[in-house]
Structure formats: C-alpha cells, structure tokens
XYZ file of N, CA, C and O in Angstrom:
848
model
N 38.228 174.805 141.997
C 37.051 175.408 141.651
C 37.253 176.364 140.516
O 36.418 176.401 139.581
N 38.440 176.965 140.439
C 38.642 177.923 139.379
C 38.748 177.233 138.022
O 38.233 177.632 136.975
N 39.476 176.085 138.041
C 39.663 175.309 136.862
C 38.298 174.812 136.288
O 37.954 174.807 135.166
N 37.473 174.279 137.221
C 36.181 173.760 136.932
C 35.302 174.897 136.294
O 34.606 174.728 135.216
N 35.242 176.061 136.885
C 34.508 177.190 136.345
C 35.128 177.647 134.899
O 34.263 177.974 134.054
N 36.363 177.567 134.815
C 36.955 177.876 133.492
C 36.554 176.989 132.454
O 36.253 177.270 131.300
N 36.545 175.723 132.809
C 36.089 174.640 131.887
C 34.701 174.865 131.455
O 34.300 174.787 130.272
N 33.801 175.155 132.441
C 32.506 175.372 132.221
C 32.326 176.672 131.197
O 31.456 176.541 130.290
N 33.017 177.691 131.496
C 32.960 178.898 130.712
C 33.456 178.556 129.212
O 32.765 178.991 128.309
N 34.437 177.769 129.047
C 35.071 177.396 127.744
C 33.904 176.691 127.036
O 33.639 176.943 125.799
N 33.284 175.685 127.685
C 32.207 174.880 127.033
C 31.051 175.750 126.627
O 30.482 175.467 125.656
N 30.762 176.632 127.512
C 29.585 177.611 127.260
C 29.850 178.417 126.000
O 28.994 178.538 125.209
N 31.114 178.934 125.893
C 31.499 179.776 124.682
C 31.381 178.896 123.495
O 30.970 179.373 122.418
N 31.928 177.747 123.512
C 31.943 176.845 122.377
C 30.589 176.414 121.904
O 30.255 176.402 120.656
N 29.700 176.278 122.829
C 28.287 175.970 122.489
C 27.629 177.087 121.897
O 26.804 177.021 121.042
N 27.885 178.273 122.340
C 27.355 179.506 121.730
C 27.783 179.695 120.304
O 27.071 180.287 119.558
N 28.940 179.175 119.951
C 29.294 179.340 118.521
C 28.481 178.433 117.628
O 28.446 178.763 116.508
N 27.798 177.447 118.012
C 26.997 176.665 117.352
C 25.609 176.716 117.572
O 24.844 175.689 117.477
N 24.984 177.947 117.957
C 23.656 178.019 118.288
C 22.742 177.924 117.057
O 21.640 177.529 117.137
N 23.420 178.369 115.800
C 22.524 178.344 114.619
C 22.518 176.966 114.194
O 23.505 176.205 113.966
N 21.299 176.391 113.719
C 21.212 174.998 113.116
C 21.936 174.831 111.839
O 22.145 175.870 111.020
N 22.356 173.674 111.404
C 23.088 173.505 110.088
C 22.113 173.858 108.957
O 20.983 173.636 109.031
N 22.624 174.600 108.096
C 21.821 174.979 106.964
C 21.594 173.722 106.013
O 22.136 172.768 106.151
N 20.627 173.982 105.015
C 20.379 172.982 104.142
C 21.502 172.695 103.265
O 21.694 171.419 102.923
N 22.411 173.627 102.923
C 23.513 173.374 102.161
C 24.483 172.417 102.836
O 25.101 171.523 102.235
N 24.605 172.665 104.216
C 25.526 171.876 104.957
C 25.021 170.387 105.011
O 25.781 169.446 104.826
N 23.650 170.235 105.201
C 23.235 168.842 105.162
C 23.292 168.104 103.804
O 23.755 166.992 103.718
N 23.143 168.947 102.701
C 23.354 168.420 101.458
C 24.704 168.002 101.127
O 25.012 166.887 100.608
N 25.678 168.768 101.558
C 27.079 168.597 101.377
C 27.491 167.320 102.178
O 28.250 166.453 101.704
N 27.021 167.152 103.425
C 27.274 166.018 104.224
C 26.694 164.727 103.640
O 27.525 163.723 103.544
N 25.571 164.767 103.103
C 24.940 163.628 102.509
C 25.678 163.194 101.140
O 25.738 162.092 100.774
N 26.153 164.293 100.381
C 26.912 164.002 99.265
C 28.082 163.175 99.460
O 28.470 162.498 98.377
N 28.747 163.231 100.565
C 30.002 162.516 100.860
C 29.748 160.993 100.980
O 30.653 160.262 100.858
N 28.477 160.712 101.114
C 28.232 159.199 101.118
C 28.117 158.572 99.671
O 28.386 157.383 99.651
N 28.037 159.348 98.820
C 27.904 158.971 97.429
C 29.201 158.319 96.906
O 29.107 157.109 96.337
N 30.369 158.837 97.162
C 31.591 158.049 96.651
C 31.762 156.728 97.298
O 32.146 155.767 96.687
N 31.542 156.704 98.622
C 31.662 155.356 99.285
C 30.541 154.376 98.878
O 30.986 153.134 98.542
N 29.395 154.798 98.710
C 28.378 153.950 98.151
C 28.579 153.404 96.645
O 28.458 152.298 96.227
N 29.098 154.443 95.891
C 29.427 154.120 94.578
C 30.663 153.290 94.410
O 30.614 152.303 93.545
N 31.620 153.376 95.192
C 32.755 152.408 95.265
C 32.310 151.089 95.684
O 32.804 150.104 95.023
N 31.454 151.008 96.665
C 30.985 149.681 97.170
C 30.054 148.920 95.981
O 30.337 147.863 95.600
N 29.245 149.685 95.350
C 28.541 149.170 94.172
C 29.427 148.806 93.021
O 29.129 147.738 92.391
N 30.562 149.602 92.768
C 31.395 149.296 91.702
C 32.199 147.966 91.906
O 32.394 147.180 91.058
N 32.553 147.868 93.248
C 33.295 146.597 93.575
C 32.416 145.403 93.500
O 32.880 144.304 93.113
N 31.133 145.526 93.939
C 30.233 144.309 93.907
C 30.056 143.963 92.444
O 29.950 142.799 92.068
N 29.954 144.962 91.528
C 29.725 144.723 90.104
C 31.014 144.079 89.559
O 30.809 143.067 88.696
N 32.170 144.533 89.855
C 33.304 143.946 89.395
C 33.497 142.497 89.767
O 34.073 141.617 89.206
N 33.081 142.236 91.028
C 33.095 140.875 91.487
C 32.255 139.876 90.791
O 32.520 138.666 90.865
N 31.322 140.489 89.988
C 30.345 139.588 89.227
C 30.890 139.332 87.731
O 30.513 138.427 87.035
N 31.890 140.137 87.365
C 32.360 139.998 85.943
C 33.347 138.958 85.858
O 34.267 138.804 86.777
N 33.401 138.125 84.859
C 34.311 136.981 84.694
C 35.801 137.443 84.648
O 36.740 136.762 85.152
N 36.168 138.598 83.998
C 37.519 139.115 83.937
C 38.139 139.646 85.196
O 39.303 139.723 85.330
N 37.213 140.066 86.080
C 37.728 140.787 87.362
C 37.390 139.887 88.583
O 37.869 140.250 89.760
N 36.603 138.885 88.529
C 36.126 138.131 89.652
C 37.208 137.358 90.332
O 37.124 137.036 91.522
N 38.246 137.157 89.627
C 39.448 136.393 90.288
C 40.217 137.264 91.279
O 40.965 136.786 92.070
N 40.100 138.548 91.152
C 40.736 139.526 92.127
C 39.848 140.066 92.948
O 40.364 140.563 94.071
N 38.594 140.325 92.641
C 37.697 140.990 93.460
C 36.452 140.112 93.732
O 36.019 139.433 92.937
N 36.167 140.087 95.077
C 35.121 139.248 95.565
C 34.235 139.820 96.612
O 34.721 140.756 97.259
N 32.997 139.398 96.787
C 32.137 139.872 97.843
C 32.548 139.192 99.129
O 32.352 137.922 99.199
N 32.965 139.826 100.138
C 33.350 139.166 101.349
C 32.246 138.695 102.114
O 31.035 139.204 102.051
N 32.406 137.851 103.134
C 31.394 137.455 104.040
C 31.059 138.537 104.965
O 31.914 139.224 105.450
N 29.805 138.738 105.247
C 29.334 140.006 105.972
C 29.620 139.959 107.509
O 29.569 140.946 108.046
N 29.625 138.709 107.981
C 29.664 138.595 109.414
C 30.920 137.712 109.885
O 31.270 136.864 109.285
N 31.617 138.309 110.970
C 31.278 139.513 111.671
C 32.187 140.652 111.440
O 31.871 141.807 111.582
N 33.349 140.336 110.748
C 34.509 141.416 110.598
C 34.040 142.559 109.696
O 34.158 143.590 109.949
N 33.646 142.061 108.490
C 33.272 143.000 107.499
C 32.047 143.855 107.927
O 31.914 145.157 107.612
N 31.065 143.303 108.521
C 29.814 144.101 108.899
C 30.251 145.050 110.022
O 29.789 146.131 109.909
N 31.106 144.687 110.964
C 31.502 145.511 111.930
C 32.392 146.790 111.377
O 32.209 147.915 111.953
N 33.238 146.473 110.533
C 33.991 147.511 109.797
C 33.082 148.545 109.085
O 33.270 149.703 109.110
N 32.078 148.025 108.498
C 31.046 148.779 107.762
C 30.381 149.676 108.847
O 30.208 151.005 108.555
N 30.034 149.201 109.941
C 29.417 149.994 111.039
C 30.329 151.122 111.555
O 29.789 152.204 111.679
N 31.522 150.710 111.726
C 32.580 151.721 112.161
C 32.706 152.828 111.183
O 32.695 154.097 111.477
N 32.830 152.502 109.969
C 33.042 153.497 108.785
C 31.863 154.522 108.684
O 31.874 155.682 108.575
N 30.565 153.836 108.702
C 29.437 154.702 108.651
C 29.229 155.614 109.811
O 28.888 156.788 109.832
N 29.460 154.901 110.974
C 29.226 155.602 112.193
C 30.252 156.761 112.502
O 29.768 157.872 112.786
N 31.468 156.521 111.989
C 32.419 157.527 112.099
C 32.228 158.689 111.207
O 32.573 159.923 111.414
N 31.754 158.330 109.988
C 31.349 159.335 108.973
C 30.184 160.332 109.616
O 30.349 161.542 109.509
N 29.246 159.631 110.293
C 28.094 160.502 110.814
C 28.586 161.330 111.949
O 28.262 162.602 111.963
N 29.431 160.780 112.735
C 29.948 161.483 113.911
C 30.902 162.770 113.422
O 30.828 163.803 113.926
N 31.604 162.435 112.405
C 32.534 163.383 111.742
C 31.775 164.656 111.176
O 32.160 165.794 111.374
N 30.610 164.220 110.601
C 29.838 165.293 109.908
C 29.128 166.128 111.088
O 28.925 167.255 110.869
N 28.889 165.586 112.259
C 28.337 166.311 113.309
C 29.469 167.130 114.077
O 29.117 168.250 114.685
N 30.580 166.612 114.147
C 31.742 167.306 114.899
C 32.022 168.634 114.092
O 32.862 169.373 114.793
N 31.609 168.891 112.990
C 31.878 170.108 112.408
C 31.282 171.310 113.039
O 31.693 172.519 113.043
N 30.225 171.001 113.901
C 29.595 172.044 114.651
C 29.907 171.969 116.098
O 29.914 170.837 116.611
N 30.313 173.055 116.633
C 30.795 173.081 118.016
C 29.871 172.440 119.120
O 30.323 171.728 119.918
N 28.599 172.630 118.921
C 27.744 172.114 120.049
C 27.575 170.627 119.996
O 27.306 170.082 121.023
N 27.947 170.055 118.915
C 27.897 168.535 118.695
C 29.073 167.894 119.437
O 28.972 166.665 119.577
N 30.065 168.649 119.764
C 31.245 168.067 120.224
C 31.169 167.419 121.692
O 31.821 166.631 122.166
N 29.924 167.813 122.331
C 29.806 167.331 123.654
C 28.585 166.313 123.728
O 28.038 165.939 124.777
N 28.272 165.707 122.480
C 27.107 164.765 122.514
C 27.766 163.435 123.101
O 29.065 163.168 123.110
N 26.883 162.543 123.594
C 27.317 161.383 124.130
C 27.818 160.349 123.200
O 28.456 159.288 123.527
N 27.563 160.507 121.853
C 27.902 159.542 120.793
C 29.116 159.912 120.226
O 29.629 159.062 119.280
N 29.813 160.990 120.502
C 30.884 161.384 119.721
C 32.262 160.390 119.871
O 33.114 160.389 118.936
N 32.198 159.594 120.888
C 33.372 158.627 121.032
C 33.023 157.327 120.523
O 33.765 156.437 120.725
N 31.983 157.136 119.856
C 31.524 155.833 119.236
C 32.727 155.276 118.296
O 32.983 154.155 118.397
N 33.171 156.159 117.283
C 34.237 155.524 116.478
C 35.421 155.011 117.161
O 36.059 154.006 116.809
N 35.855 155.667 118.251
C 37.076 155.337 118.998
C 36.795 153.934 119.734
O 37.598 152.982 119.624
N 35.691 153.783 120.444
C 35.340 152.591 121.195
C 35.113 151.443 120.234
O 35.523 150.330 120.447
N 34.418 151.587 119.185
C 34.147 150.687 118.212
C 35.409 150.185 117.490
O 35.545 148.944 117.195
N 36.276 151.073 117.029
C 37.569 150.729 116.540
C 38.374 149.869 117.517
O 39.094 148.924 117.189
N 38.403 150.261 118.759
C 39.170 149.565 119.749
C 38.396 148.212 119.969
O 39.318 147.224 120.137
N 37.233 148.114 119.892
C 36.596 146.605 119.958
C 37.045 145.803 118.940
O 37.352 144.640 118.979
N 37.285 146.358 117.535
C 37.741 145.546 116.478
C 39.178 145.087 116.677
O 39.373 143.967 116.393
N 39.901 145.976 117.367
C 41.394 145.486 117.530
C 41.389 144.371 118.659
O 42.034 143.369 118.457
N 40.630 144.531 119.688
C 40.546 143.596 120.791
C 39.997 142.245 120.185
O 40.486 141.030 120.492
N 38.928 142.313 119.412
C 38.371 141.146 118.826
C 39.234 140.347 117.980
O 39.380 139.137 117.939
N 40.025 141.111 117.140
C 40.967 140.421 116.135
C 42.152 139.788 117.004
O 42.517 138.609 116.629
N 42.576 140.518 117.985
C 43.724 139.965 118.844
C 43.124 138.734 119.531
O 43.848 137.586 119.718
N 41.973 138.754 120.060
C 41.379 137.689 120.800
C 41.191 136.462 119.897
O 41.445 135.279 120.313
N 40.781 136.712 118.606
C 40.519 135.580 117.683
C 41.878 134.855 117.373
O 41.941 133.658 117.284
N 42.971 135.706 117.179
C 44.239 135.019 117.036
C 44.694 134.367 118.241
O 45.263 133.216 118.101
N 44.542 134.875 119.349
C 44.836 134.146 120.623
C 44.027 132.818 120.749
O 44.601 131.734 121.268
N 42.813 132.860 120.376
C 41.906 131.685 120.464
C 42.550 130.614 119.571
O 42.568 129.341 119.794
N 42.823 131.009 118.381
C 43.385 129.922 117.393
C 44.697 129.393 117.924
O 44.994 128.223 117.659
N 45.523 130.301 118.493
C 46.854 129.645 119.190
C 46.503 128.581 120.297
O 47.115 127.639 120.346
N 45.501 128.943 121.148
C 45.093 128.033 122.165
C 44.523 126.732 121.699
O 44.816 125.665 122.156
N 43.637 126.858 120.726
C 43.041 125.731 120.254
C 43.741 124.972 119.187
O 43.255 123.773 118.791
N 44.901 125.376 118.824
C 45.710 124.738 117.751
C 45.172 124.744 116.463
O 45.659 123.985 115.692
N 44.473 125.788 116.071
C 44.050 125.926 114.728
C 45.134 126.384 113.698
O 46.221 127.053 114.309
N 44.994 126.146 112.492
C 46.002 126.643 111.703
C 46.163 128.124 111.579
O 45.153 128.874 111.354
N 47.365 128.570 111.742
C 47.636 130.049 111.934
C 47.962 130.717 110.541
O 47.387 131.809 110.273
N 48.915 130.145 109.853
C 49.334 130.708 108.700
C 50.367 131.641 108.860
O 50.723 132.058 110.086
N 51.044 132.187 107.826
C 52.028 133.173 107.964
C 52.099 134.231 106.928
O 53.090 134.901 106.691
N 50.948 134.274 106.150
C 51.010 135.155 105.037
C 50.732 136.610 105.446
O 49.870 137.036 106.242
N 51.564 137.555 104.896
C 51.516 139.015 105.271
C 51.018 139.694 104.124
O 49.830 140.493 104.257
N 51.592 139.583 102.925
C 51.001 140.322 101.760
C 51.294 141.820 101.704
O 52.041 142.313 102.634
N 50.560 142.491 100.855
C 50.679 143.882 100.607
C 49.546 144.679 101.089
O 49.232 145.845 100.676
N 48.764 144.182 101.917
C 47.519 144.799 102.354
C 47.769 146.113 103.103
O 46.896 147.068 103.095
N 48.929 146.116 103.815
C 49.270 147.343 104.623
C 49.434 148.533 103.566
O 49.010 149.772 103.890
N 49.937 148.414 102.423
C 50.050 149.394 101.495
C 48.843 149.877 100.857
O 48.508 151.068 100.635
N 47.771 148.873 100.715
C 46.453 149.270 100.248
C 45.763 150.106 101.359
O 45.123 151.080 101.001
N 46.033 149.713 102.640
C 45.307 150.373 103.629
C 45.872 151.870 103.752
O 45.186 152.916 103.895
N 47.193 151.950 103.485
C 47.830 153.296 103.669
C 47.338 154.278 102.521
O 46.914 155.337 102.797
N 47.382 153.766 101.280
C 46.802 154.626 100.229
C 45.361 154.894 100.275
O 45.116 156.113 100.035
N 44.508 154.026 100.538
C 43.140 154.084 100.692
C 42.803 155.041 101.831
O 41.961 156.005 101.740
N 43.464 154.883 102.976
C 43.206 155.712 104.013
C 43.555 157.135 103.926
O 42.882 158.117 104.437
N 44.611 157.492 103.126
C 44.951 158.904 102.855
C 43.841 159.395 102.079
O 43.502 160.555 102.343
N 43.337 158.755 101.087
C 42.243 159.419 100.186
C 40.915 159.530 101.101
O 40.376 160.736 100.960
N 40.556 158.597 101.949
C 39.341 158.709 102.589
C 39.480 159.884 103.767
O 38.565 160.571 104.075
N 40.643 159.834 104.418
C 40.941 160.852 105.478
C 40.870 162.113 104.906
O 40.457 163.156 105.442
N 41.533 162.353 103.621
C 41.483 163.726 102.991
C 40.017 164.149 102.744
O 39.789 165.235 102.878
N 39.227 163.209 102.364
C 37.835 163.585 102.162
C 37.128 164.009 103.477
O 36.309 164.831 103.449
N 37.613 163.423 104.581
C 37.049 163.793 105.914
C 37.555 165.123 106.291
O 36.729 165.977 106.750
N 38.755 165.397 105.979
C 39.327 166.752 106.203
C 38.608 167.872 105.349
O 38.297 168.948 105.850
N 38.288 167.404 104.139
C 37.637 168.386 103.278
C 36.204 168.629 103.777
O 35.808 169.880 103.585
N 35.560 167.648 104.462
C 34.201 167.821 104.941
C 34.305 168.761 106.148
O 33.416 169.557 106.334
N 35.404 168.873 106.819
C 35.529 169.690 108.055
C 36.108 171.065 107.757
O 36.173 171.932 108.550
N 36.326 171.406 106.431
C 37.062 172.596 106.065
C 36.281 173.920 106.527
O 36.954 174.886 106.859
N 34.923 173.925 106.510
C 34.195 175.103 106.898
C 33.577 174.978 108.335
O 32.807 175.701 108.672
N 34.097 173.823 109.014
C 33.436 173.691 110.415
C 34.331 174.268 111.474
O 35.540 174.734 111.182
N 33.809 174.056 112.712
C 34.576 174.608 113.808
C 34.338 173.570 114.938
O 33.613 173.750 115.910
N 35.133 172.493 114.824
C 35.027 171.437 115.792
C 35.294 172.087 117.273
O 36.286 172.715 117.439
N 34.421 171.696 118.158
C 34.685 172.057 119.497
C 35.844 171.360 120.357
O 36.382 171.785 121.228
N 36.149 170.075 119.817
C 37.186 169.222 120.275
C 38.120 168.788 119.101
O 37.833 167.768 118.596
N 39.130 169.564 118.790
C 39.970 169.303 117.768
C 40.626 167.863 117.833
O 40.906 167.231 116.887
N 41.012 167.515 119.105
C 41.603 166.301 119.361
C 40.745 165.057 118.997
O 41.193 164.123 118.290
N 39.545 165.154 119.591
C 38.589 164.111 119.244
C 38.296 164.044 117.818
O 38.130 162.956 117.216
N 38.112 165.186 117.163
C 37.894 165.194 115.741
C 38.987 164.566 114.832
O 38.777 163.872 113.872
N 40.259 164.875 115.359
C 41.363 164.208 114.622
C 41.298 162.800 114.724
O 41.595 162.022 113.748
N 41.101 162.259 115.906
C 40.921 160.795 116.104
C 39.835 160.147 115.180
O 40.008 159.145 114.648
N 38.656 160.791 115.226
C 37.566 160.365 114.485
C 37.856 160.359 112.997
O 37.521 159.463 112.182
N 38.604 161.398 112.517
C 39.077 161.474 111.046
C 39.974 160.313 110.765
O 39.802 159.685 109.633
N 40.859 159.988 111.544
C 41.748 158.842 111.362
C 40.922 157.508 111.358
O 41.204 156.604 110.483
N 40.039 157.425 112.341
C 39.135 156.154 112.383
C 38.351 156.028 111.032
O 38.332 154.943 110.433
N 37.769 157.146 110.579
C 36.944 156.994 109.490
C 37.793 156.614 108.147
O 37.475 155.818 107.496
N 39.084 157.187 107.972
C 39.921 156.779 106.864
C 40.252 155.453 107.026
O 40.176 154.662 105.930
N 40.695 154.962 107.985
C 41.055 153.488 108.183
C 39.974 152.537 108.187
O 40.179 151.462 107.511
N 38.797 152.875 108.621
C 37.696 151.927 108.512
C 37.229 151.923 107.076
O 36.891 150.710 106.542
N 37.177 152.937 106.292
C 36.791 152.939 104.961
C 37.841 152.219 104.125
O 37.480 151.385 103.261
N 39.042 152.335 104.470
C 40.237 151.530 103.728
C 40.076 150.129 103.948
O 40.191 149.284 102.898
N 39.870 149.668 105.213
C 39.657 148.257 105.415
C 38.384 147.644 104.966
O 38.363 146.549 104.462
N 37.402 148.537 104.844
C 36.160 148.082 104.085
C 36.352 147.764 102.675
O 35.946 146.715 102.229
N 36.958 148.703 102.026
C 37.384 148.351 100.569
C 38.369 147.125 100.417
O 38.283 146.405 99.463
N 39.250 147.042 101.395
C 40.286 146.051 101.232
C 39.646 144.638 101.359
O 40.194 143.663 100.783
N 38.484 144.487 102.090
C 37.821 143.173 102.175
C 37.448 142.679 100.906
O 37.185 141.420 100.738
N 37.148 143.509 99.871
C 36.849 143.019 98.552
C 37.975 142.432 97.709
O 37.897 141.733 96.710
N 39.182 142.718 98.254
C 40.348 142.307 97.420
C 41.175 141.085 98.219
O 41.677 140.311 97.571
N 41.205 141.201 99.467
C 41.939 140.277 100.295
C 41.206 139.051 100.482
O 40.020 138.942 101.091
N 41.720 137.868 100.032
C 41.119 136.622 100.201
C 41.549 135.831 101.334
O 40.998 134.824 101.733
N 42.629 136.283 102.139
C 43.148 135.607 103.251
C 42.429 136.252 104.497
O 42.748 137.323 104.901
N 41.539 135.483 105.145
C 40.939 135.988 106.292
C 41.209 135.184 107.532
O 40.542 135.097 108.586
N 42.453 134.536 107.543
C 42.841 133.901 108.819
C 43.237 135.052 109.868
O 43.413 136.122 109.610
N 43.236 134.495 111.085
C 43.348 135.419 112.203
C 44.809 136.070 112.313
O 44.955 137.250 112.595
N 45.798 135.300 111.845
C 47.181 135.828 111.708
C 47.187 136.973 110.748
O 47.740 137.986 111.089
N 46.610 136.699 109.546
C 46.742 137.681 108.511
C 45.936 138.944 108.849
O 46.512 140.149 108.676
N 44.743 138.786 109.400
C 43.986 139.976 109.840
C 44.646 140.868 110.900
O 44.733 141.978 110.768
N 45.258 140.130 111.919
C 45.930 140.809 112.961
C 47.167 141.636 112.511
O 47.374 142.744 112.833
N 47.984 140.855 111.752
C 49.359 141.538 111.379
C 49.280 142.240 110.033
O 50.325 143.164 109.805
N 48.373 141.963 109.171
C 48.374 142.768 107.928
C 47.193 143.827 107.810
O 47.391 144.680 106.997
N 46.287 143.667 108.610
C 45.201 144.599 108.643
C 45.152 145.554 109.923
O 45.119 146.697 109.920
N 44.937 144.816 111.137
C 44.857 145.463 112.268
C 46.284 146.347 112.715
O 46.084 147.428 113.060
N 47.234 145.647 112.727
C 48.530 146.288 113.196
C 48.876 147.443 112.292
O 49.126 148.658 112.862
N 48.951 147.341 110.841
C 49.169 148.589 110.142
C 48.105 149.606 110.459
O 48.469 150.916 110.423
N 46.868 149.346 110.707
C 45.859 150.313 110.938
C 46.068 150.978 112.182
O 45.787 152.249 112.380
N 46.648 150.240 113.253
C 46.835 150.851 114.501
C 48.108 151.845 114.348
O 47.956 152.938 114.957
N 49.006 151.479 113.688
C 50.239 152.405 113.396
C 49.784 153.675 112.713
O 50.148 154.729 113.040
N 49.022 153.476 111.590
C 48.530 154.602 110.835
C 47.496 155.505 111.612
O 47.491 156.581 111.288
N 46.860 154.911 112.516
C 45.913 155.680 113.307
C 46.690 156.717 114.076
O 46.338 157.980 114.155
N 47.710 156.343 114.787
C 48.517 157.239 115.575
C 49.244 158.291 114.811
O 49.203 159.400 115.112
N 49.688 157.775 113.583
C 50.353 158.717 112.706
C 49.368 159.771 112.178
O 49.752 161.030 112.167
N 48.222 159.321 111.745
C 47.263 160.089 111.315
C 46.587 161.121 112.343
O 46.408 162.321 112.181
N 46.583 160.540 113.540
C 45.933 161.320 114.666
C 46.995 162.604 114.903
O 46.355 163.671 115.152
N 48.166 162.384 115.011
C 49.168 163.465 115.467
C 49.183 164.460 114.137
O 49.203 165.767 114.431
N 49.012 163.982 112.972
C 49.066 164.819 111.858
C 47.808 165.625 111.761
O 47.809 166.889 111.656
N 46.594 165.027 111.890
C 45.290 165.810 111.743
C 45.112 166.733 113.007
O 44.465 167.726 112.875
N 45.736 166.314 114.163
C 45.615 167.242 115.170
C 46.231 168.585 115.009
O 45.779 169.618 115.430
N 47.390 168.465 114.271
C 48.071 169.820 114.071
C 47.253 170.561 112.942
O 47.224 171.737 112.984
N 46.699 169.781 111.938
C 45.878 170.462 110.919
C 44.576 171.166 111.483
O 44.338 172.274 111.203
N 44.065 170.458 112.484
C 42.788 170.989 112.901
C 42.903 171.821 114.194
O 41.950 172.281 114.785
N 44.098 172.089 114.572
C 44.375 172.958 115.851
C 43.894 174.315 115.457
O 44.317 174.973 114.411
N 43.178 174.879 116.463
C 42.739 176.273 116.246
C 42.635 177.040 117.643
O 42.828 176.372 118.591
C-alpha cells in the first residue's frame, strides 16, 4: 500500500509540473522539426526523377513496408514532441512507437519465415545498408534530443526508447529511397537486425542523457 501511494504521489507531482499548456513557441518549434524530414523526402523524390541520379535513388513501393515505416516515424515524432511535457507521459498513446516498431520486426521475421516455408527465392545480399542506418539514425536521433532539450519528460526511460525508435524509423524511411533489394532476407538481416541492435545501444545511451 505504501508503494502504491508513493507511486500515486510521484505521478501527481509530475503532472503538476506540466499544468501550464504548451506555449505557441513550443508548438511552432515542434512543427518546425517536420520541415527537415519533409524537405528530405521531397528532395529524394526529385532526385529520383532526374536522369543523372535516378539510377541510385528511386521512389519505393508504398505498401506495406515503406508505408508502415512512415507511420512509425511520424507517430514517434508526434509522441516525442508530447513527451517533452510531464503530463503527457501518462497518455495512452505514448507506447505507440514501441508497439509499432515491434510489429515491423515481427512482420519482417514472419515474411522471411514464410519465404522459407514456401520455397521462395531467399537471396543472400547484405550490402552496406547497416552503415546508412547507423549514420542517418544518429542524425535524426540527435534532432530528437534537441527537441527535448527544454522539456521535462515524466518518463525518461520511455522517452529514451521513443527517441531511438524515431531515429531508426526515419533512417529506414530514407534508406528505402536508396536500397533496391527488398527481399525478405535482405530486409531482415540488413535493415531489421541492425535497427534492433542500434535500438538497444541508443536506448541505453539516451537513457543516461535524459536521466534526471
């Protein structure tokens, strides 16, 4: 009973820290972070149309993998922008990035398993996609941390996980414009597996940064 009351007291105190609504400046700053991602997407689409760059950059098929990654990226960005405020840490939607990212992992593993069972061509190409994910996720995760710099997350652990998901989802989103190998083997071992490893590495790092 004591622990339960203590937990309730802690949550009450955290909620009180965020009683004031977000200012117009905060909303403007949050929306402004969509500009780089949208600008990058528009730039990649434009480059895919130019004869000199179309051999390296292409517009991926939207369903289902690319579309779901886009949903994870946008959703995690929105959740991350809300987690800056303590009272938002107890919303029912705050775990959406974690569950949606887990669904992508299970889906990719299931697709690979299905290809094994049905005897479809598996392939064995690995490539350098893991390095692209690493570099891009560092940049996007850094922007997520910059977004949180003036915030007071009520749940730093959850915020750290969401930051990692945001960076990796954004990196995989951009990677789809460059990677032409969409076989289940390549997706699982060149996209999903490195993303999973980088998630845990980023999670422990961001948890220390956001600890308060």
